[in-house]
mmCIF file of C-alpha atoms in Angstrom:
data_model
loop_
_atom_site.group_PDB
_atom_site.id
_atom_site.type_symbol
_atom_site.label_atom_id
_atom_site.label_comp_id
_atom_site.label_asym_id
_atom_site.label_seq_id
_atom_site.Cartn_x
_atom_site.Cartn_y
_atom_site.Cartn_z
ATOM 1 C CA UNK A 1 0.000 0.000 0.000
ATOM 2 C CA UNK A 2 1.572 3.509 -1.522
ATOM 3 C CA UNK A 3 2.160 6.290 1.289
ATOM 4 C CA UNK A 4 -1.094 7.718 -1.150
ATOM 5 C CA UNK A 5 -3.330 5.069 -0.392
ATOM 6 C CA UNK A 6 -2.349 5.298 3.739
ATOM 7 C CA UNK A 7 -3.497 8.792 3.076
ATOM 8 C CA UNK A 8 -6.493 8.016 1.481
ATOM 9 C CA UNK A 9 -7.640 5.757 4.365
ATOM 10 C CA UNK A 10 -7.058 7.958 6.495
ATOM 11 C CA UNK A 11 -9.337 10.635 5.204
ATOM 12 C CA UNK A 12 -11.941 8.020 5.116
ATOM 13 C CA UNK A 13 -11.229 5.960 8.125
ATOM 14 C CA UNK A 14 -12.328 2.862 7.217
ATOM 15 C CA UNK A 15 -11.427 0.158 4.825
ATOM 16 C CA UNK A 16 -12.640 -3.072 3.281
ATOM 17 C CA UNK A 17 -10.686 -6.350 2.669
ATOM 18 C CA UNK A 18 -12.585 -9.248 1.113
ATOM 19 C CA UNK A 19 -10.968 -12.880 1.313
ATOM 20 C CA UNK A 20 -12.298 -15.976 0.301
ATOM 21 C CA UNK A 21 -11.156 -19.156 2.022
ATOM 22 C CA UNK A 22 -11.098 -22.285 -0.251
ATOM 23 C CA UNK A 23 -13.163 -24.963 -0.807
ATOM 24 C CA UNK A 24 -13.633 -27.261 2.559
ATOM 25 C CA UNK A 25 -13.436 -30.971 2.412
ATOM 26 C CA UNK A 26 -16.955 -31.474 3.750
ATOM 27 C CA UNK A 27 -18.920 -28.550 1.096
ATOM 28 C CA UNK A 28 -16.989 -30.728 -1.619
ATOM 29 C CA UNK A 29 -18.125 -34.200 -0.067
ATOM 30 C CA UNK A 30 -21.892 -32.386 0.007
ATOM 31 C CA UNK A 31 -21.212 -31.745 -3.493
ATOM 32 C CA UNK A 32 -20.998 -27.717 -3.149
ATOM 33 C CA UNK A 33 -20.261 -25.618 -6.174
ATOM 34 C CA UNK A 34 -17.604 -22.251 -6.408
ATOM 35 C CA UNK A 35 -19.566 -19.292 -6.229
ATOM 36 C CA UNK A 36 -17.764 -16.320 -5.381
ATOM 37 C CA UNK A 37 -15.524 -14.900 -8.579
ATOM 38 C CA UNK A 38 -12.379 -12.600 -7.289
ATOM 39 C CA UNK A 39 -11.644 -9.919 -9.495
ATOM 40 C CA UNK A 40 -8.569 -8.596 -8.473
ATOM 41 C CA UNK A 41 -8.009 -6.002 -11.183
ATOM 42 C CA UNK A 42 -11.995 -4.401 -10.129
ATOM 43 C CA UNK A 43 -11.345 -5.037 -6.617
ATOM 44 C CA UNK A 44 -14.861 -6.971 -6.584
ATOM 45 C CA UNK A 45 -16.602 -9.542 -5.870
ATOM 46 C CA UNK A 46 -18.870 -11.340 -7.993
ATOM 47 C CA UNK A 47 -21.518 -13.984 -6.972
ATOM 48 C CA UNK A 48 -23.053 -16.541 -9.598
ATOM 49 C CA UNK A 49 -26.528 -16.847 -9.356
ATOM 50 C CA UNK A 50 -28.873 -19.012 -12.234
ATOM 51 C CA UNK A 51 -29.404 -15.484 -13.841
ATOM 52 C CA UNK A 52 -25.722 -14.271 -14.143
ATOM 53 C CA UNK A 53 -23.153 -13.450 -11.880
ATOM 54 C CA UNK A 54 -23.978 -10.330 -9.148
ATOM 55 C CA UNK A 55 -21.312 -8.202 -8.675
ATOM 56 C CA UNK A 56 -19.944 -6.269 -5.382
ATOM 57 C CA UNK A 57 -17.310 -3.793 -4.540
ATOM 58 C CA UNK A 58 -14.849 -2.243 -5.530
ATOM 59 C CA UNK A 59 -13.370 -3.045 -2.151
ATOM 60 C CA UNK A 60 -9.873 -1.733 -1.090
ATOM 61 C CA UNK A 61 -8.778 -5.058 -0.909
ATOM 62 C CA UNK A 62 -9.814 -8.324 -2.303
ATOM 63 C CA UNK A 63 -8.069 -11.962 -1.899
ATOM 64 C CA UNK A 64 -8.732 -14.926 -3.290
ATOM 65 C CA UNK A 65 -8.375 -19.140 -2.311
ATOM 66 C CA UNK A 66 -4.451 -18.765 -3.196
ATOM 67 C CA UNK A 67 -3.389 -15.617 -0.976
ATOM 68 C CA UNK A 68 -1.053 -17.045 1.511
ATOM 69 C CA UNK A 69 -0.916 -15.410 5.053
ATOM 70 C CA UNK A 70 1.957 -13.524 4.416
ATOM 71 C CA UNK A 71 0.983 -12.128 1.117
ATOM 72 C CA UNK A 72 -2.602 -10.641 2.756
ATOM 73 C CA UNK A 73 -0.462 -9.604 6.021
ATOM 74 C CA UNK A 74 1.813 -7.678 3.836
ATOM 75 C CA UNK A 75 -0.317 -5.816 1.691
ATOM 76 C CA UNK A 76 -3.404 -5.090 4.441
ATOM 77 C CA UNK A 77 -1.282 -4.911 7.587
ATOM 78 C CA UNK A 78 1.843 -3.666 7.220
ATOM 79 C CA UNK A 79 1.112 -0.274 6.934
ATOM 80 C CA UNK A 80 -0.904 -0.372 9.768
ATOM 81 C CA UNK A 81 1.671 -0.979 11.883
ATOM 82 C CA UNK A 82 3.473 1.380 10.694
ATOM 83 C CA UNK A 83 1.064 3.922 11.887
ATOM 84 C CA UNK A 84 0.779 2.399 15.393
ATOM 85 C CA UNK A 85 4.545 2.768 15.754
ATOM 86 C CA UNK A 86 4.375 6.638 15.058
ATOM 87 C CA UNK A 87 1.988 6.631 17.874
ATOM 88 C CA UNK A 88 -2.040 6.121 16.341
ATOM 89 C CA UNK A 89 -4.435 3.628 17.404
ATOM 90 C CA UNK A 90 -5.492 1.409 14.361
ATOM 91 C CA UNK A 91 -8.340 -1.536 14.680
ATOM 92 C CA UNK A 92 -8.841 -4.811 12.142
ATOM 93 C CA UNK A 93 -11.767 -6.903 12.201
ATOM 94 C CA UNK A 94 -12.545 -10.117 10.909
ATOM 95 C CA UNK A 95 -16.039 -10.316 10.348
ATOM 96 C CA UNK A 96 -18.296 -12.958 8.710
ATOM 97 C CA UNK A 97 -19.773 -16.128 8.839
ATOM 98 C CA UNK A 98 -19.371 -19.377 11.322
ATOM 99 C CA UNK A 99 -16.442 -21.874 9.308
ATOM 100 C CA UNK A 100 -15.339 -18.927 6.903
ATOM 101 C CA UNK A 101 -11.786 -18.621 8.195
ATOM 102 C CA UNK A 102 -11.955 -15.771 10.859
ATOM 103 C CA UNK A 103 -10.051 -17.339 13.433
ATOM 104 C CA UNK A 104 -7.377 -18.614 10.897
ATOM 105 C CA UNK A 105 -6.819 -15.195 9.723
ATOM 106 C CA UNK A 106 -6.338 -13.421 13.276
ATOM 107 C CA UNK A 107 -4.590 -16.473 14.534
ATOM 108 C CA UNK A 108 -3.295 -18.793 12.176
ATOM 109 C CA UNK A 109 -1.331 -22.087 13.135
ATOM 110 C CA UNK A 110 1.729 -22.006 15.180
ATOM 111 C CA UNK A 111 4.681 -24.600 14.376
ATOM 112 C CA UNK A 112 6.975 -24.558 17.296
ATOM 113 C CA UNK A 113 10.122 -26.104 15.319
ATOM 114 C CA UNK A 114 10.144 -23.436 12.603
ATOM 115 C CA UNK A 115 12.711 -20.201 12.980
ATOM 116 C CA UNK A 116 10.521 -18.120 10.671
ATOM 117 C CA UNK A 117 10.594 -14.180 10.152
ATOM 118 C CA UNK A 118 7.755 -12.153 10.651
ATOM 119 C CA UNK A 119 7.326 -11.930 7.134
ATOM 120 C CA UNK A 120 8.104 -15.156 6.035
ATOM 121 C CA UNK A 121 6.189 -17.098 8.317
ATOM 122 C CA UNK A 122 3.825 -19.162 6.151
ATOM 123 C CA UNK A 123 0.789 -19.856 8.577
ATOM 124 C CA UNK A 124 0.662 -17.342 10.823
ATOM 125 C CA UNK A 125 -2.441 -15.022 11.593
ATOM 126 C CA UNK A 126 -2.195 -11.583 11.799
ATOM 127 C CA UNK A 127 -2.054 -11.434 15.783
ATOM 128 C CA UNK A 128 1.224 -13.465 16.516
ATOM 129 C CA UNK A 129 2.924 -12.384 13.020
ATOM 130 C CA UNK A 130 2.182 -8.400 13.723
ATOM 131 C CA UNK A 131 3.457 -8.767 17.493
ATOM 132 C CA UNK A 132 6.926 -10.293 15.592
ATOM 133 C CA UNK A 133 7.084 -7.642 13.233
ATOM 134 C CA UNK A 134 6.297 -5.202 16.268
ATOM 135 C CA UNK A 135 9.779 -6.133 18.273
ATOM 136 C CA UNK A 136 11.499 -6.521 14.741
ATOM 137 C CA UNK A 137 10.800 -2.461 14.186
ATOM 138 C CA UNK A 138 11.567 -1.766 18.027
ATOM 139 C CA UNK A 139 14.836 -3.227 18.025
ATOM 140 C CA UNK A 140 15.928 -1.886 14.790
ATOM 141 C CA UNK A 141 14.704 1.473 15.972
ATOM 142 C CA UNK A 142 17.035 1.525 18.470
ATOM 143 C CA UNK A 143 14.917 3.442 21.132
ATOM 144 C CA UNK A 144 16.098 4.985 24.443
ATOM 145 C CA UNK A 145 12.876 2.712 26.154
ATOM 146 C CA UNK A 146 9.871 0.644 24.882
ATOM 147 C CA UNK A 147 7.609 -1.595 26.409
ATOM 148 C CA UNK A 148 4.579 -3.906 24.653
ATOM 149 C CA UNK A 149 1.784 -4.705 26.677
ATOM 150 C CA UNK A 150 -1.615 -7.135 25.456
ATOM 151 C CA UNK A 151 -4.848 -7.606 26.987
ATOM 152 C CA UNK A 152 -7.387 -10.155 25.556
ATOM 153 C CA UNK A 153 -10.984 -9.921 26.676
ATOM 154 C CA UNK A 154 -13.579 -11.728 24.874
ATOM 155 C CA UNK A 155 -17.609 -10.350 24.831
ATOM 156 C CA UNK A 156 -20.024 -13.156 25.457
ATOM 157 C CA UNK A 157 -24.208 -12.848 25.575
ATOM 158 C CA UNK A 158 -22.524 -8.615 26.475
ATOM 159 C CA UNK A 159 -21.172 -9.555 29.146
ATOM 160 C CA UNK A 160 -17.270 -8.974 28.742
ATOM 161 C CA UNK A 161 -14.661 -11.691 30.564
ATOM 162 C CA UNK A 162 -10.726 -11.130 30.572
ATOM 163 C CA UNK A 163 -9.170 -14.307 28.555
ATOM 164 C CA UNK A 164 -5.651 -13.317 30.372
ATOM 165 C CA UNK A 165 -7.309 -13.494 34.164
ATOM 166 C CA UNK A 166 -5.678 -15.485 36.842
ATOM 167 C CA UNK A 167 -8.991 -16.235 38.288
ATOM 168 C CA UNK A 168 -11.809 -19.150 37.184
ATOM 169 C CA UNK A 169 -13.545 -18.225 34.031
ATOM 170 C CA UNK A 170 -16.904 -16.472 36.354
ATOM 171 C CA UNK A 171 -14.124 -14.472 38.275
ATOM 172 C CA UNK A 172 -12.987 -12.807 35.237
ATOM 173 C CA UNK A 173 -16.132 -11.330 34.744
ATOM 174 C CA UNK A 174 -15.098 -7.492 33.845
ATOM 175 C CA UNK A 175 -16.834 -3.703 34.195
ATOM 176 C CA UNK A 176 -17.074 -1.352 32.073
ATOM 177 C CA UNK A 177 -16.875 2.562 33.138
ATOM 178 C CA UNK A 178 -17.195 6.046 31.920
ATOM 179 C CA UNK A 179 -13.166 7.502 31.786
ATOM 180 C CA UNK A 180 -13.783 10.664 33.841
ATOM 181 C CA UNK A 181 -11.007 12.335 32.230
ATOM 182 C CA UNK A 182 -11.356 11.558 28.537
ATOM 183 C CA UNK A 183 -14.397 12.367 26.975
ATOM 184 C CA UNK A 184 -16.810 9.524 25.275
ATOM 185 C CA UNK A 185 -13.806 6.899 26.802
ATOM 186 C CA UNK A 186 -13.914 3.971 28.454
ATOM 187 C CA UNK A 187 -12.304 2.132 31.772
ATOM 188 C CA UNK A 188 -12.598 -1.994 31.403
ATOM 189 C CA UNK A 189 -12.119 -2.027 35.840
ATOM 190 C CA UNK A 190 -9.667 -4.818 36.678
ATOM 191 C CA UNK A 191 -8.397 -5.962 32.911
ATOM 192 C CA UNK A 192 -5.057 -7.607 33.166
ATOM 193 C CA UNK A 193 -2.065 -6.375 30.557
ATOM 194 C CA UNK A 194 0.366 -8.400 30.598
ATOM 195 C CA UNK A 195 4.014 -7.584 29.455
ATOM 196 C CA UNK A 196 5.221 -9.483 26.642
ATOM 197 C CA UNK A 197 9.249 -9.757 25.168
ATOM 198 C CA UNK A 198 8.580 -11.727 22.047
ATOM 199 C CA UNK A 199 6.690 -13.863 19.755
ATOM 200 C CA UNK A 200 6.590 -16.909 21.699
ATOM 201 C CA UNK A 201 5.605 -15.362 24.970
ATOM 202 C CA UNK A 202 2.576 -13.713 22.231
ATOM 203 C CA UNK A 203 1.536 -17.690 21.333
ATOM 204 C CA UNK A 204 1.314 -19.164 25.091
ATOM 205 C CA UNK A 205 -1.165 -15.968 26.259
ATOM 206 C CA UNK A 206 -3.187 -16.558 22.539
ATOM 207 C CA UNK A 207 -2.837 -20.651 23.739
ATOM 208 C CA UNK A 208 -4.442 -19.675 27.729
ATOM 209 C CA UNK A 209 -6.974 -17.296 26.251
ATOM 210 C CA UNK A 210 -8.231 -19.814 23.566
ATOM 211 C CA UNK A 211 -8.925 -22.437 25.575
ATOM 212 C CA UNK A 212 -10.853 -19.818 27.853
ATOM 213 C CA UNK A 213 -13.027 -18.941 25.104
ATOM 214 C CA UNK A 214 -16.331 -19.715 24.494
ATOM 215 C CA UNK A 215 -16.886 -22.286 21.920
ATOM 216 C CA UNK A 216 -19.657 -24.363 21.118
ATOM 217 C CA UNK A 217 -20.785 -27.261 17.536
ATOM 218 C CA UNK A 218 -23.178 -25.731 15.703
ATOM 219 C CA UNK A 219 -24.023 -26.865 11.725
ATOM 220 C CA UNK A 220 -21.874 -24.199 10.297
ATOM 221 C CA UNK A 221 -18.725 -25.519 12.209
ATOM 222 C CA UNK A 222 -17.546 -28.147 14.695
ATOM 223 C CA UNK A 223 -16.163 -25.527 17.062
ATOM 224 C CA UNK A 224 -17.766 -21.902 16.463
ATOM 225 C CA UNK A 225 -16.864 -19.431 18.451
ATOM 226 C CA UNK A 226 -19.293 -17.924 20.691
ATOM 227 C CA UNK A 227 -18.108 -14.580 21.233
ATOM 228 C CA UNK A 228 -16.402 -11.591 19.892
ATOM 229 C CA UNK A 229 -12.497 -11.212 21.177
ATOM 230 C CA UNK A 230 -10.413 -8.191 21.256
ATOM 231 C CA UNK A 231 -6.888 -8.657 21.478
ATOM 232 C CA UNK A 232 -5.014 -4.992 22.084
ATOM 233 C CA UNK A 233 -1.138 -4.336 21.793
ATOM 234 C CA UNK A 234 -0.307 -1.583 23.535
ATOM 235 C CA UNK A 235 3.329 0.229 22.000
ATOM 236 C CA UNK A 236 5.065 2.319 24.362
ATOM 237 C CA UNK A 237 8.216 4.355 23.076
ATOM 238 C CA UNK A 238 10.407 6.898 24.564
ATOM 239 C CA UNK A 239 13.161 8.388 22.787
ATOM 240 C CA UNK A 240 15.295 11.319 23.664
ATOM 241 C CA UNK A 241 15.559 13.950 20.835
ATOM 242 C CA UNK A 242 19.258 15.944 19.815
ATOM 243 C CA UNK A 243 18.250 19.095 21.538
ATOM 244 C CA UNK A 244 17.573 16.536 25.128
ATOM 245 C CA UNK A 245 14.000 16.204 25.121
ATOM 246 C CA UNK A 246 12.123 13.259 26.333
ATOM 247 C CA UNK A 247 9.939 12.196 23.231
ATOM 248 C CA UNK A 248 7.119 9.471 24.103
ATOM 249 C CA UNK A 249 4.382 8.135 21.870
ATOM 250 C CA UNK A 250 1.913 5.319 22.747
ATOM 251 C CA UNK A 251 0.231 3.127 19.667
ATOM 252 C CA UNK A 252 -2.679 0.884 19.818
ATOM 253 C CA UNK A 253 -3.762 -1.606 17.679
ATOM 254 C CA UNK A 254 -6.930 -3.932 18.454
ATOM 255 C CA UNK A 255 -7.006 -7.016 16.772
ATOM 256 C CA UNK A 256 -11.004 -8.395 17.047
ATOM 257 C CA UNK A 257 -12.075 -11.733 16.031
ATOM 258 C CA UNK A 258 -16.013 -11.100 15.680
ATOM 259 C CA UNK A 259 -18.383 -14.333 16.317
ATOM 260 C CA UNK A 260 -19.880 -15.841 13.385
ATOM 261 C CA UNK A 261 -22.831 -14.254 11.829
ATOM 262 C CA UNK A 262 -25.491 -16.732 12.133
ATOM 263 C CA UNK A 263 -28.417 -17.601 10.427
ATOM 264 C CA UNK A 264 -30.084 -19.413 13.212
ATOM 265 C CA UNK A 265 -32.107 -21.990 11.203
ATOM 266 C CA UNK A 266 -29.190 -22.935 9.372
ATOM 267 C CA UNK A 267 -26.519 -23.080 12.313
ATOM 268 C CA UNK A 268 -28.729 -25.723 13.673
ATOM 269 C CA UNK A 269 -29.070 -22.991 17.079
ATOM 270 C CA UNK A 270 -31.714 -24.366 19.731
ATOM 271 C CA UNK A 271 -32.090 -22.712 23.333
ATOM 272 C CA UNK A 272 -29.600 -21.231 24.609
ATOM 273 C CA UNK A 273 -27.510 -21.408 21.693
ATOM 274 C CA UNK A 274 -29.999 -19.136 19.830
ATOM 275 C CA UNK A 275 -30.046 -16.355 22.216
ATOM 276 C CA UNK A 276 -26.323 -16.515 21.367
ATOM 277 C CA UNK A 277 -26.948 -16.213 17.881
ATOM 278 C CA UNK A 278 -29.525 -13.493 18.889
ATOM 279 C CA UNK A 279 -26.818 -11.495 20.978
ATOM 280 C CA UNK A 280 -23.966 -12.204 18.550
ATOM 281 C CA UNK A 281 -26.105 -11.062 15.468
ATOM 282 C CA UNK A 282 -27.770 -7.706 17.765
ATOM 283 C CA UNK A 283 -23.904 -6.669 18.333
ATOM 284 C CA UNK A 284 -23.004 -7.019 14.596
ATOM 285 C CA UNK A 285 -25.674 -4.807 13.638
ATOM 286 C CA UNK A 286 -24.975 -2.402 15.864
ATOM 287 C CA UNK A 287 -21.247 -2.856 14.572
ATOM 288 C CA UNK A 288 -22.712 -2.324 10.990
ATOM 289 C CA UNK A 289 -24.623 0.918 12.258
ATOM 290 C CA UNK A 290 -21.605 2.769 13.542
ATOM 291 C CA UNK A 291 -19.387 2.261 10.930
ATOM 292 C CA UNK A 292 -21.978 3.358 8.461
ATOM 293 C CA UNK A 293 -22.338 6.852 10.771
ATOM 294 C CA UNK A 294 -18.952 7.145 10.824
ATOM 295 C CA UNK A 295 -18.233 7.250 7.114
ATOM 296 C CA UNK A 296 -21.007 9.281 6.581
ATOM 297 C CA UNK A 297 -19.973 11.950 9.358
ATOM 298 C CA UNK A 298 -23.341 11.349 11.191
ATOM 299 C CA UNK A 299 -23.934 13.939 14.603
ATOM 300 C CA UNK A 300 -24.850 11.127 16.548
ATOM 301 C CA UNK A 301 -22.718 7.681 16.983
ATOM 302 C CA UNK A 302 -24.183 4.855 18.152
ATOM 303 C CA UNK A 303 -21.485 3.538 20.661
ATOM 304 C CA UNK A 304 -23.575 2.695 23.780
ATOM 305 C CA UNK A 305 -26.437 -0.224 21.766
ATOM 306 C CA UNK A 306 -23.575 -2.383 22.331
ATOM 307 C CA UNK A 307 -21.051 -3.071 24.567
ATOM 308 C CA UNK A 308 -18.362 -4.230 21.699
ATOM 309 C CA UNK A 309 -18.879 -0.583 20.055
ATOM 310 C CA UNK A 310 -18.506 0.988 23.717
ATOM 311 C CA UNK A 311 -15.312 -1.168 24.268
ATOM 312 C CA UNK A 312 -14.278 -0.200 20.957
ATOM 313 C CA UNK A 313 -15.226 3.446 21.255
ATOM 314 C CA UNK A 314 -11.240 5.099 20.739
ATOM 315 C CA UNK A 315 -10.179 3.087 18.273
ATOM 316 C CA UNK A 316 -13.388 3.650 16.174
ATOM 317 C CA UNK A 317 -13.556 7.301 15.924
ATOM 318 C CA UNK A 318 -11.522 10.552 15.657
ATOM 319 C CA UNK A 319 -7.478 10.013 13.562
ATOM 320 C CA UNK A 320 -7.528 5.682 13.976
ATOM 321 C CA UNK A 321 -7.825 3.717 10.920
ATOM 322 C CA UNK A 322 -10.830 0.745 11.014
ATOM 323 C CA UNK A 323 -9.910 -2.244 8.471
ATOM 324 C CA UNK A 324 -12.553 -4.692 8.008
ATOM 325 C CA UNK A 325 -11.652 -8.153 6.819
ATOM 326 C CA UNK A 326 -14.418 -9.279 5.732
ATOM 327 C CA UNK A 327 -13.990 -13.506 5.357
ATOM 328 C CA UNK A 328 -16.068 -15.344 2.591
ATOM 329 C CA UNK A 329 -17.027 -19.098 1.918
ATOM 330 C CA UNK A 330 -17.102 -19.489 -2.046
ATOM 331 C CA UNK A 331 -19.418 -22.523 -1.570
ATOM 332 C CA UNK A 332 -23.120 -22.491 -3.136
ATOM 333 C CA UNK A 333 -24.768 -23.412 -0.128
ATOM 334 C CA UNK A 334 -23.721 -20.281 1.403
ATOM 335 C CA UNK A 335 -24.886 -17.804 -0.942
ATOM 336 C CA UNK A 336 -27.943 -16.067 0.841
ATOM 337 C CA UNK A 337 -25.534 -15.431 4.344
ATOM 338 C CA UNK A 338 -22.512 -14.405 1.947
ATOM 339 C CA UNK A 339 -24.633 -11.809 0.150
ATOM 340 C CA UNK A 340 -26.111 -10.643 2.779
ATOM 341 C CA UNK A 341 -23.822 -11.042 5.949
ATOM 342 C CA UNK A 342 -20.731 -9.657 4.287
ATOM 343 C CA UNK A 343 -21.293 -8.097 0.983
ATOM 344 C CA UNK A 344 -24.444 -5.936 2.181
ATOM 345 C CA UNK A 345 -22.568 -5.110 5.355
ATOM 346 C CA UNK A 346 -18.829 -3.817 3.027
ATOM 347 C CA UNK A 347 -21.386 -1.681 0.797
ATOM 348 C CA UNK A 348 -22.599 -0.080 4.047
ATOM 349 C CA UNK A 349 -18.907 0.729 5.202
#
């Protein structure tokens, strides 16, 4: 991305990534068909459908099956770290349906025997691999002082748990608060940040807040995600300039792994896993809503119909840059959620 385009987001604050996952060994065993058409030169997406194909975008970004991790890291990311080491907050989503590769993205796989660079890495998410390329840049920097600090907290039927907590799951139960200081901010009371030196420290807290998480089978995927999950680095840097004085800037960059979008029928949902789906699907649309008032420069901002968009409430607004990832099955049998769960929701932002 050109030093143009970085300026171009900026002025509009948010941009859209599209990337579709390949083909799954169980929508080929149900004998699914390819859908979704990448058009890379468009930036657009285009669904078949009996009369044509339907066609969405242009995006700012759009990756097909055959994008590796690093390539889509590169191109999306980068920059964006680049901004959070000069001292901005930045925020990337990954939002769309249960199975479509969310979690993948954000997190990837880790393989413990492999000496990999940050950018060479070839299946690791955007969390661990932007936390390597994080201490890369601080050390070859060459500051006076920096520290990097994460905090993982996961939103679940709105109520909000810390994923790092040294408690049982029910005693991690956080509050939120209005920040008396700093106007329309937030205080999450009692949220543990925990000090991290390098990548492998990163992969044991993702590991412990994982297995913390909320999971549950539904249709759409063996193990679905529950809940939305906000992983924050927190940059610290102090340098001292040639005339002696003390120069500190603070990044942030929140890394959120939204649940599924469900279509509860079609998830298989009953009981209490429908007023999941119910909560999960309430908070995406409230999501949707202040994003869309945001690009259009609405008076009023939605923040407080949700407790994600309160949570999220600096990192939304004002100079930080929003990227939405939005994730994609190309199979047939998920054409009514794609086009509606992800394409509808892009158009909006």
């Amino acid at each position: 991305m050109s030093n143009k385009e970085i300026k171009a987001s900026k002025k509009k604050n948010v941009q859209v990534a599209v990337r579709v996952r390949p083909m799954n060994s169980g929508e080929i065993d149900a004998k699914g068909r390819p859908i979704v058409k990448v058009d890379y030169v468009a930036k657009s997406i285009g669904l078949k459908e009996k009369s044509g194909v339907k066609t969405f975008g242009p995006f700012d970004r759009v990756y097909g099956p055959e994008t590796t991790q690093s390539e889509l890291y590169k191109e999306l990311v980068t920059p964006l770290v680049k901004e959070v080491m000069s001292g901005y907050n930045c925020t990337i989503f990954a939002y769309g349906q249960t199975g479509t590769g969310k979690t993948f993205t954000m997190e990837g796989q880790h393989d413990d025997s492999a000496d990999h660079s940050w950018d060479t890495d070839p299946t690791a998410g955007i969390i661990p691999r932007c936390l390597h390329h994080v201490f890369t840049e601080l050390e070859r920097q060459e500051l006076d002082e920096y520290s990097v600090r994460i905090s993982y907290v996961e939103l679940y039927n709105e109520e909000l748990f810390d994923l790092l907590g040294s408690g049982n799951y029910d005693q991690s139960r956080l509050r939120i608060f209005e920040d008396p200081i700093r106007k329309g901010g937030v205080i999450i009371n009692g949220m543990e940040e925990v000090p991290v030196r390098n990548r492998n420290e990163v992969y044991r807290l993702l590991k412990m807040g994982a297995e913390r998480r909320k999971t549950a089978a539904t249709l759409m995927n063996v193990s679905s995600s529950r809940s939305h999950s906000v992983f924050t680095v927190t940059v610290v840097m102090r340098e001292n300039t040639t005339t002696g004085e003390e120069l500190l800037k603070q990044g942030k960059l929140y890394l959120v792994d939204l649940a599924g979008s469900e279509n509860i029928g079609r998830s298989g949902a009953l009981n209490a896993r429908a007023r999941e789906a119910g909560n999960i699907n309430q908070s995406l649309l409230t999501l949707g809503r202040v994003i869309t008032s945001l690009t259009s420069n609405a008076p009023h901002i939605p923040y407080r119909e949700s407790k994600l968009t309160r949570i999220l409430q600096d990192s939304l607004g004002g100079k930080s840059i929003t990227t939405i990832i939005a994730t994609l099955s190309p199979c047939s049998s998920n054409f009514e959620v794609c086009f509606f769960c992800c394409c509808i929701f892009c158009a909006r932002s």
